[in-house]
mmCIF file with all atom_site columns, C-alpha atoms and ligand atoms in Angstrom:
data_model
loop_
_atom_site.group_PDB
_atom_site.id
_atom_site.type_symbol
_atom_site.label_atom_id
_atom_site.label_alt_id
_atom_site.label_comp_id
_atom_site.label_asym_id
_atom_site.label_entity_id
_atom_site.label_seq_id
_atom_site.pdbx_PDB_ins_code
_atom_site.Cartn_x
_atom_site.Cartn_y
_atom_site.Cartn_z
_atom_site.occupancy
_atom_site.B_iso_or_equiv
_atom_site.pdbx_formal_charge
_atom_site.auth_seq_id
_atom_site.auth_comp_id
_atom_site.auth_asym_id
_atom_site.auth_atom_id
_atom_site.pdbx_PDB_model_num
ATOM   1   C  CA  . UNK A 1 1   ? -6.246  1.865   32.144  1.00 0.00 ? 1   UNK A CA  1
ATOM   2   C  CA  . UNK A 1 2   ? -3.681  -0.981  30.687  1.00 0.00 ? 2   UNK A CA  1
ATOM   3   C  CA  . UNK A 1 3   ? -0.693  -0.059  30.434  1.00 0.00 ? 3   UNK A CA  1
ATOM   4   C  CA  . UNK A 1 4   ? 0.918   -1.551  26.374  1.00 0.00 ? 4   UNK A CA  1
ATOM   5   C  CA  . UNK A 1 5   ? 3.402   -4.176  26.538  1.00 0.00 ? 5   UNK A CA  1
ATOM   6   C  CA  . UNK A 1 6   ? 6.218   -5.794  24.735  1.00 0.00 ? 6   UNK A CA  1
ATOM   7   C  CA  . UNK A 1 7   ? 5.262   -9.017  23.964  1.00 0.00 ? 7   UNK A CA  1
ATOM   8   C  CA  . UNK A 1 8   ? 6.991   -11.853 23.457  1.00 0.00 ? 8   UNK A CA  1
ATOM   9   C  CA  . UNK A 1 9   ? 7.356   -13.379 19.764  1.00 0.00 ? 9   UNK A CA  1
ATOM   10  C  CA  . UNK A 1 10  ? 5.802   -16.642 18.651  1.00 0.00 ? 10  UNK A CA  1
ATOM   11  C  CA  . UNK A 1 11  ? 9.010   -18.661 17.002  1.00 0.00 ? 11  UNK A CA  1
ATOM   12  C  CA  . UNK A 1 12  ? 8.477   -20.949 14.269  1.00 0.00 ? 12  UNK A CA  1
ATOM   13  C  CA  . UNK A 1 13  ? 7.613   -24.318 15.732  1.00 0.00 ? 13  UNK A CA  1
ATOM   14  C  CA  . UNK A 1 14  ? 4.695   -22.508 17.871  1.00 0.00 ? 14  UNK A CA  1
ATOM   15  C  CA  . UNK A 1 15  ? 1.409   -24.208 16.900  1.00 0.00 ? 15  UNK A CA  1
ATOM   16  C  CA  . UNK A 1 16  ? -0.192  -20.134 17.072  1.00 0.00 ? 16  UNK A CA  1
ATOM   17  C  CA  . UNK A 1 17  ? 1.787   -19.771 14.041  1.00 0.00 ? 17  UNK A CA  1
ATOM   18  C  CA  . UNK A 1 18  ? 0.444   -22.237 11.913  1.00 0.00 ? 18  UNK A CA  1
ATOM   19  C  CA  . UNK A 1 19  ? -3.231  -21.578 12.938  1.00 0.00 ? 19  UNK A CA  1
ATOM   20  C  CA  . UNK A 1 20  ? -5.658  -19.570 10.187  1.00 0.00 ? 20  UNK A CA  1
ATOM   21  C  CA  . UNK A 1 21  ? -6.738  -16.729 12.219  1.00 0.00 ? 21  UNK A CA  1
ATOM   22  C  CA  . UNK A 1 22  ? -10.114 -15.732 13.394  1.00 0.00 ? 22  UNK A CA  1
ATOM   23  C  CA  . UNK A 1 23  ? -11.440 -12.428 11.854  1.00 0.00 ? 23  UNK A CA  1
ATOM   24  C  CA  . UNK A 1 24  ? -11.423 -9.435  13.912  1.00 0.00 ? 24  UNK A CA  1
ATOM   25  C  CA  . UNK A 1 25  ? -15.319 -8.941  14.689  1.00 0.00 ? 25  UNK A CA  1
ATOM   26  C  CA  . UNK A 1 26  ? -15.570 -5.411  16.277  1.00 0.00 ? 26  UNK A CA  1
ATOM   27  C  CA  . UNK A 1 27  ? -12.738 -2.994  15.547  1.00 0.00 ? 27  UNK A CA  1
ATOM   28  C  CA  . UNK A 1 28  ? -13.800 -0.709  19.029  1.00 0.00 ? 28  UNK A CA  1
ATOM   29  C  CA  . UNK A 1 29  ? -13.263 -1.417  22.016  1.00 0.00 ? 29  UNK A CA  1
ATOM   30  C  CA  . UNK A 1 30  ? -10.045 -1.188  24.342  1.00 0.00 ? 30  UNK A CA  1
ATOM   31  C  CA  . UNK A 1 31  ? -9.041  -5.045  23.849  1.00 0.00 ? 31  UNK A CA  1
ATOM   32  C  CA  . UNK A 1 32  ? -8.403  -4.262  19.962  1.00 0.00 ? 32  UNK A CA  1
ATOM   33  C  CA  . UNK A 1 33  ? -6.535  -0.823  20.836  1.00 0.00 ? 33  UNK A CA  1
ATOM   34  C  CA  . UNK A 1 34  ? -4.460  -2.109  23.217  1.00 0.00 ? 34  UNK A CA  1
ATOM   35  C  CA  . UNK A 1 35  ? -3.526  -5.278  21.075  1.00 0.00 ? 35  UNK A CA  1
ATOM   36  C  CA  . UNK A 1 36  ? -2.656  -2.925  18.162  1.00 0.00 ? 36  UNK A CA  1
ATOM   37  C  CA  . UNK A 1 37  ? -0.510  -0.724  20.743  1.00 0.00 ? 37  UNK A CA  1
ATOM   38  C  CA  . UNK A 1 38  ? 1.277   -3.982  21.674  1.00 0.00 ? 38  UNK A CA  1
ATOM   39  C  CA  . UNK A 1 39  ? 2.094   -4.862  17.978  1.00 0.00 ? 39  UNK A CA  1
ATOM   40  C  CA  . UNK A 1 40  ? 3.867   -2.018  17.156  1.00 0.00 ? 40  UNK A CA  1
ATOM   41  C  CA  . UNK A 1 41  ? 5.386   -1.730  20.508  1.00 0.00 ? 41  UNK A CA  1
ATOM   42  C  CA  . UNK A 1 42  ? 6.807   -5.073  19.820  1.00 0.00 ? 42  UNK A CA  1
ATOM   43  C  CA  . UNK A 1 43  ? 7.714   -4.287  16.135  1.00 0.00 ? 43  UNK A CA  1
ATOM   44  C  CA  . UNK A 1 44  ? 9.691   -1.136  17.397  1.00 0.00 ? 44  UNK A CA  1
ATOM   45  C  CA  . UNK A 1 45  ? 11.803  -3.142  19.885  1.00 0.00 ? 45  UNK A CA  1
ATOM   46  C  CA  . UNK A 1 46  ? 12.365  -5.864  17.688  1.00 0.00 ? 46  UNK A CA  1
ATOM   47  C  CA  . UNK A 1 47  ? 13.888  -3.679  14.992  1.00 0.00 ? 47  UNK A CA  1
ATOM   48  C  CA  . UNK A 1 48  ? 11.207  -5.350  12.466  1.00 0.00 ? 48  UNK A CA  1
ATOM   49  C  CA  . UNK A 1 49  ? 9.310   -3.852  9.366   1.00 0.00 ? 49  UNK A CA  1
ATOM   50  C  CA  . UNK A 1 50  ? 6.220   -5.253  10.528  1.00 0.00 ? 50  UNK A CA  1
ATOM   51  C  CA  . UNK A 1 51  ? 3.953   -7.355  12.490  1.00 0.00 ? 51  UNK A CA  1
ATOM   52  C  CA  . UNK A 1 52  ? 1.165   -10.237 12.178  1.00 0.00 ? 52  UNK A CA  1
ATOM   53  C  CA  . UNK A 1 53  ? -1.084  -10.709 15.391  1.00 0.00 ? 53  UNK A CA  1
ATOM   54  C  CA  . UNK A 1 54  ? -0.265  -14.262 15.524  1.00 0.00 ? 54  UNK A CA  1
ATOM   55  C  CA  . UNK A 1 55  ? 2.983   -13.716 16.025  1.00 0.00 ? 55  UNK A CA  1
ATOM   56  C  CA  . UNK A 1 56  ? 2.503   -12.282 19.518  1.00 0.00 ? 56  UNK A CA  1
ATOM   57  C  CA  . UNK A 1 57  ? 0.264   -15.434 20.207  1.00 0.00 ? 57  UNK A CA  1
ATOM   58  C  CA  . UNK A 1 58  ? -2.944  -13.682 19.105  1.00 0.00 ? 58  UNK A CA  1
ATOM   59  C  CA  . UNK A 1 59  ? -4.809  -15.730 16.479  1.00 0.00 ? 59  UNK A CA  1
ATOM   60  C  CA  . UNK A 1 60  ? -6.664  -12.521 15.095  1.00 0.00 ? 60  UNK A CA  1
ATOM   61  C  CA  . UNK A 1 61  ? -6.795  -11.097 11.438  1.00 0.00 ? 61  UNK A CA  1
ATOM   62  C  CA  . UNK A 1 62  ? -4.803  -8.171  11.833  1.00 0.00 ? 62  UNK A CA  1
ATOM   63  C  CA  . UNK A 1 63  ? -1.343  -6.972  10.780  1.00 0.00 ? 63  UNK A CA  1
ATOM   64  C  CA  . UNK A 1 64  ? 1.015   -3.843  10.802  1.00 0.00 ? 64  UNK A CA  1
ATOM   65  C  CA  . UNK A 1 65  ? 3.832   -2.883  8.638   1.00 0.00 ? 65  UNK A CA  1
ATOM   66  C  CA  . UNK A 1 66  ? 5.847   0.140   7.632   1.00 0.00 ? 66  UNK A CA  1
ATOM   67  C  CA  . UNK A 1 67  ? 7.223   1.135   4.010   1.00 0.00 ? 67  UNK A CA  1
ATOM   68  C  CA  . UNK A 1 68  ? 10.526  2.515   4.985   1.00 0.00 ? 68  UNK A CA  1
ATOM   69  C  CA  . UNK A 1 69  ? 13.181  4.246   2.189   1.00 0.00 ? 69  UNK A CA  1
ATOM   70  C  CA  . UNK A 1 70  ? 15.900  1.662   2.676   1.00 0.00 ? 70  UNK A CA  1
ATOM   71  C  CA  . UNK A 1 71  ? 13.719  -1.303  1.416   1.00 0.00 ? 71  UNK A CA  1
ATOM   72  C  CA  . UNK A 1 72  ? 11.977  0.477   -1.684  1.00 0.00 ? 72  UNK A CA  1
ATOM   73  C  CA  . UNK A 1 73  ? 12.532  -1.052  -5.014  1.00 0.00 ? 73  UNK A CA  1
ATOM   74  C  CA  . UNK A 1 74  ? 11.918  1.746   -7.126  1.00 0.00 ? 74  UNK A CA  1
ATOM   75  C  CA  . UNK A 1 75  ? 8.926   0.093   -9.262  1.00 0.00 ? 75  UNK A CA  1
ATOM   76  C  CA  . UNK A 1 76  ? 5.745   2.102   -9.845  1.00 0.00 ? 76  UNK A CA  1
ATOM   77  C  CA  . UNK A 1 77  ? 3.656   2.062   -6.331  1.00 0.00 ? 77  UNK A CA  1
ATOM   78  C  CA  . UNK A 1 78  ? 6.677   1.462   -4.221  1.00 0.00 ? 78  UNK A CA  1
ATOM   79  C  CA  . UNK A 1 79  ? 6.962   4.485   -1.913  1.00 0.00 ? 79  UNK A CA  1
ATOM   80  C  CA  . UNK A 1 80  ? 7.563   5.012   1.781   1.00 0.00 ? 80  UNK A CA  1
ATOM   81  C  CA  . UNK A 1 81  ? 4.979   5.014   3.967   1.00 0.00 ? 81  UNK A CA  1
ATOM   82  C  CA  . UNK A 1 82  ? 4.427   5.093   7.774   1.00 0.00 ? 82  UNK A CA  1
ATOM   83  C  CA  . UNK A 1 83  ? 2.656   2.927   9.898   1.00 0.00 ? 83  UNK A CA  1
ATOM   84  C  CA  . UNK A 1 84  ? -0.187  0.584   8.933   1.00 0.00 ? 84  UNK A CA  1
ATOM   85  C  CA  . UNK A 1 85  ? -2.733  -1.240  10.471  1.00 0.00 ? 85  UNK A CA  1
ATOM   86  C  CA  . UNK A 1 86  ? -5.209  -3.722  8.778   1.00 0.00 ? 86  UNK A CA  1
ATOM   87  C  CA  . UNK A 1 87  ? -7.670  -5.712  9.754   1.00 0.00 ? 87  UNK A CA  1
ATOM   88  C  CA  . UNK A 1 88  ? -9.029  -8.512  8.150   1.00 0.00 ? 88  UNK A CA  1
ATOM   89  C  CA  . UNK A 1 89  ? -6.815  -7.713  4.839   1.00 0.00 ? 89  UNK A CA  1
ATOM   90  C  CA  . UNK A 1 90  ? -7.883  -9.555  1.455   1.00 0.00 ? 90  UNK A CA  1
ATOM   91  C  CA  . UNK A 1 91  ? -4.944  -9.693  -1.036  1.00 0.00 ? 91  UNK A CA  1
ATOM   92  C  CA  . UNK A 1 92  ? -5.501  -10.157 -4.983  1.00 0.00 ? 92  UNK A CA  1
ATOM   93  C  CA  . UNK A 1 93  ? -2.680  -10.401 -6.958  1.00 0.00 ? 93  UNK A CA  1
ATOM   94  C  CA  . UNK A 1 94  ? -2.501  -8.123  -10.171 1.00 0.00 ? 94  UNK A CA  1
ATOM   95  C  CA  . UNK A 1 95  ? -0.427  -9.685  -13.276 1.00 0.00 ? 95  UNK A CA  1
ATOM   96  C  CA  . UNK A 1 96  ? 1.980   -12.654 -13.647 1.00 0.00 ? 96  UNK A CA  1
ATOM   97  C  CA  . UNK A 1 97  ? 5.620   -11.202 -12.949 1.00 0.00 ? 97  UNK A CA  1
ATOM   98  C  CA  . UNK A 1 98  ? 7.321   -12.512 -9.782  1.00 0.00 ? 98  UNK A CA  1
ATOM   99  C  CA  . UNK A 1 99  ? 10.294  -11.309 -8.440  1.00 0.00 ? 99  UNK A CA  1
ATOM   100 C  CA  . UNK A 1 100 ? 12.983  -12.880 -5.191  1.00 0.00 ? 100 UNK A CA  1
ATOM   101 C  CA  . UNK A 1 101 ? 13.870  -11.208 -3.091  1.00 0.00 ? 101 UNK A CA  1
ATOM   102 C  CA  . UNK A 1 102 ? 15.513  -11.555 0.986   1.00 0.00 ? 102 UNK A CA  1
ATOM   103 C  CA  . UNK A 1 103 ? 13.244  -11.855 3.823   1.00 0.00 ? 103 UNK A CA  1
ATOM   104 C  CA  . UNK A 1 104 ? 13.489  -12.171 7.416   1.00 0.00 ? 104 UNK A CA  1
ATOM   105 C  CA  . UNK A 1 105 ? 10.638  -12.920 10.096  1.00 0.00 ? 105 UNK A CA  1
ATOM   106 C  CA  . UNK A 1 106 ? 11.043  -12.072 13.964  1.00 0.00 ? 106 UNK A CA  1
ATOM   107 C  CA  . UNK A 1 107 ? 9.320   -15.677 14.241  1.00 0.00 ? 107 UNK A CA  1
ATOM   108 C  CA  . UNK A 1 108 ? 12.532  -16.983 12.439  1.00 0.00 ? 108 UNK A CA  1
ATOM   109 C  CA  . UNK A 1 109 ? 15.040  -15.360 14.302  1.00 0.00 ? 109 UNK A CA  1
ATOM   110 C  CA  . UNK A 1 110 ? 18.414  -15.019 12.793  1.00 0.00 ? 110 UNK A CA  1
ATOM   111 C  CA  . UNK A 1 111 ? 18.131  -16.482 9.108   1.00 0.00 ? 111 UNK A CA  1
ATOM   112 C  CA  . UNK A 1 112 ? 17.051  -15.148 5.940   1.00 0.00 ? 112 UNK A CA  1
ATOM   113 C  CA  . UNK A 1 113 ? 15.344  -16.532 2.737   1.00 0.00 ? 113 UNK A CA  1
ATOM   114 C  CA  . UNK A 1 114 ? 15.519  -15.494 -1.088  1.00 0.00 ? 114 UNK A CA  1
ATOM   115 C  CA  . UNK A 1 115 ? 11.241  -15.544 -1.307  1.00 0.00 ? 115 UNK A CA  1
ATOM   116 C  CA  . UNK A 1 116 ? 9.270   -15.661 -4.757  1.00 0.00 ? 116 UNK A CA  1
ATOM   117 C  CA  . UNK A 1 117 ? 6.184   -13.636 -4.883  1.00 0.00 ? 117 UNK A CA  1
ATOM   118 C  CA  . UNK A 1 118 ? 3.879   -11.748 -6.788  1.00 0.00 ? 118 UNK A CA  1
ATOM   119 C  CA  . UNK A 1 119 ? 5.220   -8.177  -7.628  1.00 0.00 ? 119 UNK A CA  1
ATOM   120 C  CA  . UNK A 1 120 ? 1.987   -6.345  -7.869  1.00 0.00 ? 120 UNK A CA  1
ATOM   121 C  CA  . UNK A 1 121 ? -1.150  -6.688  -5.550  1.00 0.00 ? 121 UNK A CA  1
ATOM   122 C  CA  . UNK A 1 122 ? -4.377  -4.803  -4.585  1.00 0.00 ? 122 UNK A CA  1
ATOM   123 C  CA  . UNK A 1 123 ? -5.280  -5.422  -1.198  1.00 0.00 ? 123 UNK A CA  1
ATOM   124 C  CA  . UNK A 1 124 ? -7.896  -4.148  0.872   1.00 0.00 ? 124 UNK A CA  1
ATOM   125 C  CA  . UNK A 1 125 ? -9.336  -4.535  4.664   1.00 0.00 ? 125 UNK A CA  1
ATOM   126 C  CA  . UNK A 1 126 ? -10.087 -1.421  7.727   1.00 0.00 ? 126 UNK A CA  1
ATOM   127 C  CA  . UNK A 1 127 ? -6.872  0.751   9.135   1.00 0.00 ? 127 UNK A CA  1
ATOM   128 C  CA  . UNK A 1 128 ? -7.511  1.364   12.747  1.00 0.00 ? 128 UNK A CA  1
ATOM   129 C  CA  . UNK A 1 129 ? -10.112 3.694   12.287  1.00 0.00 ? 129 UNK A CA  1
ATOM   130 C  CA  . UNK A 1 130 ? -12.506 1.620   10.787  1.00 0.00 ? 130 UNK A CA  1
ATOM   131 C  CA  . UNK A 1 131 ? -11.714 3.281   7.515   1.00 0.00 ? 131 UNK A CA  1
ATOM   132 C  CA  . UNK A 1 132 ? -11.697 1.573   4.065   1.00 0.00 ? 132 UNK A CA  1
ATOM   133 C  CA  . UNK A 1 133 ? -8.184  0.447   2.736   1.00 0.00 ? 133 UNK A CA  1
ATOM   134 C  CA  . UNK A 1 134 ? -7.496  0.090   -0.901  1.00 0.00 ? 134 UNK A CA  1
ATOM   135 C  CA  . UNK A 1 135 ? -4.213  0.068   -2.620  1.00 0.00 ? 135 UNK A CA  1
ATOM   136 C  CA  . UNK A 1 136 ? -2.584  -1.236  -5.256  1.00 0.00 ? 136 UNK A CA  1
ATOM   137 C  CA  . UNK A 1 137 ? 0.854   -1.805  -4.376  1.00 0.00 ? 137 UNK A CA  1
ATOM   138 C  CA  . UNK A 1 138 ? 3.993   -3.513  -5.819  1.00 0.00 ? 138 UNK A CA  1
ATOM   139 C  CA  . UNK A 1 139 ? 8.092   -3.715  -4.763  1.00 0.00 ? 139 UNK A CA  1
ATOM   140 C  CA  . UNK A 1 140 ? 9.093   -3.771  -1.301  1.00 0.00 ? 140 UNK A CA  1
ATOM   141 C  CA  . UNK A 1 141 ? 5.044   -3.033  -0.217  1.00 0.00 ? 141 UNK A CA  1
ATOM   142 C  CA  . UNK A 1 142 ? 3.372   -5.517  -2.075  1.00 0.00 ? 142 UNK A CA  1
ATOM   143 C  CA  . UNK A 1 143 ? 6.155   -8.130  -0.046  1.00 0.00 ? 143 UNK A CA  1
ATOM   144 C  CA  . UNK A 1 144 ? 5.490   -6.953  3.016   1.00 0.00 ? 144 UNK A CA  1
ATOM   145 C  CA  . UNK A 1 145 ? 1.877   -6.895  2.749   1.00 0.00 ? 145 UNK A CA  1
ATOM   146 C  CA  . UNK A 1 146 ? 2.196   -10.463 1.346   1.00 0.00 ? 146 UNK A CA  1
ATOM   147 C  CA  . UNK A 1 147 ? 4.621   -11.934 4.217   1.00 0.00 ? 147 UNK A CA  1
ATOM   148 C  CA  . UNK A 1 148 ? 2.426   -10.456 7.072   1.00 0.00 ? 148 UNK A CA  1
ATOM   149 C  CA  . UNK A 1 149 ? -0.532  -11.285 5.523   1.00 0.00 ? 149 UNK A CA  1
ATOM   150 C  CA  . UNK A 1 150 ? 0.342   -15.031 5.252   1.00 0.00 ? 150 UNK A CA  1
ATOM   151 C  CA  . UNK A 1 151 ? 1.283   -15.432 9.258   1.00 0.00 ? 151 UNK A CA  1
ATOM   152 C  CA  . UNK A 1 152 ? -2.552  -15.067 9.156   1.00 0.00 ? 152 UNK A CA  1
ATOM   153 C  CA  . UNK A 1 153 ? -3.234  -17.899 7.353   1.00 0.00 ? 153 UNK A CA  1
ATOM   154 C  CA  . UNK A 1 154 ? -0.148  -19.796 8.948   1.00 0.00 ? 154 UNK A CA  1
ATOM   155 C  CA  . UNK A 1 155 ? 2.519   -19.448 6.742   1.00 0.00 ? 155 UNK A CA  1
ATOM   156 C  CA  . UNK A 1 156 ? 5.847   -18.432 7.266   1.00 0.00 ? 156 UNK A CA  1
ATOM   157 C  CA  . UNK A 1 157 ? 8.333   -17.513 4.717   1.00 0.00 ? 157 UNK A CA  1
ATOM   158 C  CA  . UNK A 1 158 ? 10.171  -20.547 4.512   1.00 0.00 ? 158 UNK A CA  1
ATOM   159 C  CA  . UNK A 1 159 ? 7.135   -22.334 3.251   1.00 0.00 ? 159 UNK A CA  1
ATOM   160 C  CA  . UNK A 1 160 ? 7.077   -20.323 0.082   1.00 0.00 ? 160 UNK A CA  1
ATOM   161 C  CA  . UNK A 1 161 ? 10.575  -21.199 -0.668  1.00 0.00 ? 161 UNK A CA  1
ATOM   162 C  CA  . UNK A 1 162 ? 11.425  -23.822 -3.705  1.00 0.00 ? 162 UNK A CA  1
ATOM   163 C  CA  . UNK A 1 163 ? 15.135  -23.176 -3.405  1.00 0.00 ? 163 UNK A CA  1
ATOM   164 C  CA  . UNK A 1 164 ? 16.302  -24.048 0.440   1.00 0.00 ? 164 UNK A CA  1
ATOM   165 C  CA  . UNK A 1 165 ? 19.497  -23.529 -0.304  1.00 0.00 ? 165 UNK A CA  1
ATOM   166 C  CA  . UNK A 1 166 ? 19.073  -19.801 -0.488  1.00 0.00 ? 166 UNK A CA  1
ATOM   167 C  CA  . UNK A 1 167 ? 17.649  -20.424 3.044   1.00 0.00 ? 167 UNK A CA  1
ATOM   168 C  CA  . UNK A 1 168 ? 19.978  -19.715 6.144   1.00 0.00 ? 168 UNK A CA  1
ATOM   169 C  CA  . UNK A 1 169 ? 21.961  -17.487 9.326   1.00 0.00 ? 169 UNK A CA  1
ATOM   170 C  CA  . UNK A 1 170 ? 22.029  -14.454 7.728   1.00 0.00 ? 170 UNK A CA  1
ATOM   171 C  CA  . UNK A 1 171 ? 26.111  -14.242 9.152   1.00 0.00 ? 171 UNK A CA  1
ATOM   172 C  CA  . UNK A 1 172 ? 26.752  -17.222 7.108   1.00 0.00 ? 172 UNK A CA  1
ATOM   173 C  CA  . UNK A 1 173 ? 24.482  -16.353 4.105   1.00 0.00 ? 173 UNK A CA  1
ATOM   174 C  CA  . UNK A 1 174 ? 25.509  -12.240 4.507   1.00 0.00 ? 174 UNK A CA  1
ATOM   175 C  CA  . UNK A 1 175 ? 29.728  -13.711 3.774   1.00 0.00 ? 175 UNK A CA  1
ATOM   176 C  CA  . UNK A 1 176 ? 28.857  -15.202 0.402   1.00 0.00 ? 176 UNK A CA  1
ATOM   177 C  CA  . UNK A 1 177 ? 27.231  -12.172 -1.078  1.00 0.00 ? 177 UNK A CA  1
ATOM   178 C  CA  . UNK A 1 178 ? 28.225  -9.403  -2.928  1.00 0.00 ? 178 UNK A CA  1
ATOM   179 C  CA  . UNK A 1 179 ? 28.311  -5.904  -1.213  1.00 0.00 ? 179 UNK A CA  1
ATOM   180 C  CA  . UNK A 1 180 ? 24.784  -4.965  -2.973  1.00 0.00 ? 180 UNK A CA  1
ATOM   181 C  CA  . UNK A 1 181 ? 22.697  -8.232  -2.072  1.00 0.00 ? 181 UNK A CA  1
ATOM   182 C  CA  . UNK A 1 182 ? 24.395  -8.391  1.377   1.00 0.00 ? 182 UNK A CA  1
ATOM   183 C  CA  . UNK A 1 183 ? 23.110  -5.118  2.553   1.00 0.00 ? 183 UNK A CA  1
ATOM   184 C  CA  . UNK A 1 184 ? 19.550  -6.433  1.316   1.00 0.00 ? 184 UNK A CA  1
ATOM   185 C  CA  . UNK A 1 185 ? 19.929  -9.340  2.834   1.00 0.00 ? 185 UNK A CA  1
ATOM   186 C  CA  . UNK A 1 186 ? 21.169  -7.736  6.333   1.00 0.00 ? 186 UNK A CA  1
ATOM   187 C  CA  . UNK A 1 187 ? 18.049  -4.928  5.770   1.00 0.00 ? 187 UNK A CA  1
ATOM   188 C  CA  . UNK A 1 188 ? 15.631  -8.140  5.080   1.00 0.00 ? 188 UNK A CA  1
ATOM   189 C  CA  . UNK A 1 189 ? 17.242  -9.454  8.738   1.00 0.00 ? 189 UNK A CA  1
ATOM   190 C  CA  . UNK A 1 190 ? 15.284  -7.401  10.897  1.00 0.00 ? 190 UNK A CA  1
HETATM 191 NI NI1 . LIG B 2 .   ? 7.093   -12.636 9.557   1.00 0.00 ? 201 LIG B NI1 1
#
């Protein structure tokens, strides 16, 4: 029986990172469990909010994430929720608005970015029983369904920056904030 891991975490710069990932063919098996085990056992010690296979050097179409309290941004179909695993998720975005907001990435260790995106989505893909996922998201949810699901098409967030200046060491960028943003910002961190 394997015994899950922590793994260690791809860093921007690693070629894995920048691959499109293969989709995830059979969902059984122990290879899948035990990769899934090893994502959020890697999350967890890493203090992050969620996880992209890729990022543990694993170019497969799968991701998990948490909704937790502290992040929530109020807006309709923003609400905590425990933890997630999707395979081979499909994201549609619903309406125009965008909205910035902080991010981190345990593949960018250290720095934050103020990241554009979509406010509302539907996504869909399997949870780790096979089962059909479909929500329609938006806040805090909708981003981190967004940011994960782009490590699996090799994206990280700088990439969907326009404004690098709001891109830096979250010490350096956290001192220049007000009170508000900087607790965001040092949330968005980890
Ligand atoms: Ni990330």
């Amino acid at each position: 029986m394997p015994i899950m891991a922590i793994r260690k975490i791809a860093r921007m710069g690693h070629p894995v990172l920048r691959q499109v990932a293969d989709p995830v063919p059979e969902l059984r098996g122990p290879a899948i469990r035990l990769l899934v085990e090893d994502m959020f056992e890697t999350m967890d010690d890493a203090q992050g909010t969620g996880l992209a296979a890729p990022q543990i050097h694993e170019s497969l179409r799968v991701v998990v994430f948490e909704v937790g309290e502290d992040r929530l941004t109020g807006r309709e179909d923003d609400a905590p929720l425990g933890r997630q695993v999707l395979f081979n998720p499909e994201i549609e975005v619903i309406g125009d608005e965008v909205e910035t907001d902080w991010e981190g990435c345990l593949s960018v260790p250290g720095m934050i970015g103020a990241v554009p995106r979509p406010v509302r989505i539907r996504y869909r893909g399997l949870d780790g029983s096979g089962n059909a996922v479909d929500r329609t998201v938006s806040g805090f949810h909708a981003r981190v369904v967004q940011h994960e699901c782009d490590h699996l098409d090799g994206i990280l967030y700088p990439m969907r920056m326009p404004d690098l200046r709001l891109f830096g060491y979250v010490e350096e960028m956290a001192k220049n904030l007000d009170a508000d943003e900087r607790e965001v910002a040092m949330e968005a961190a980890e």
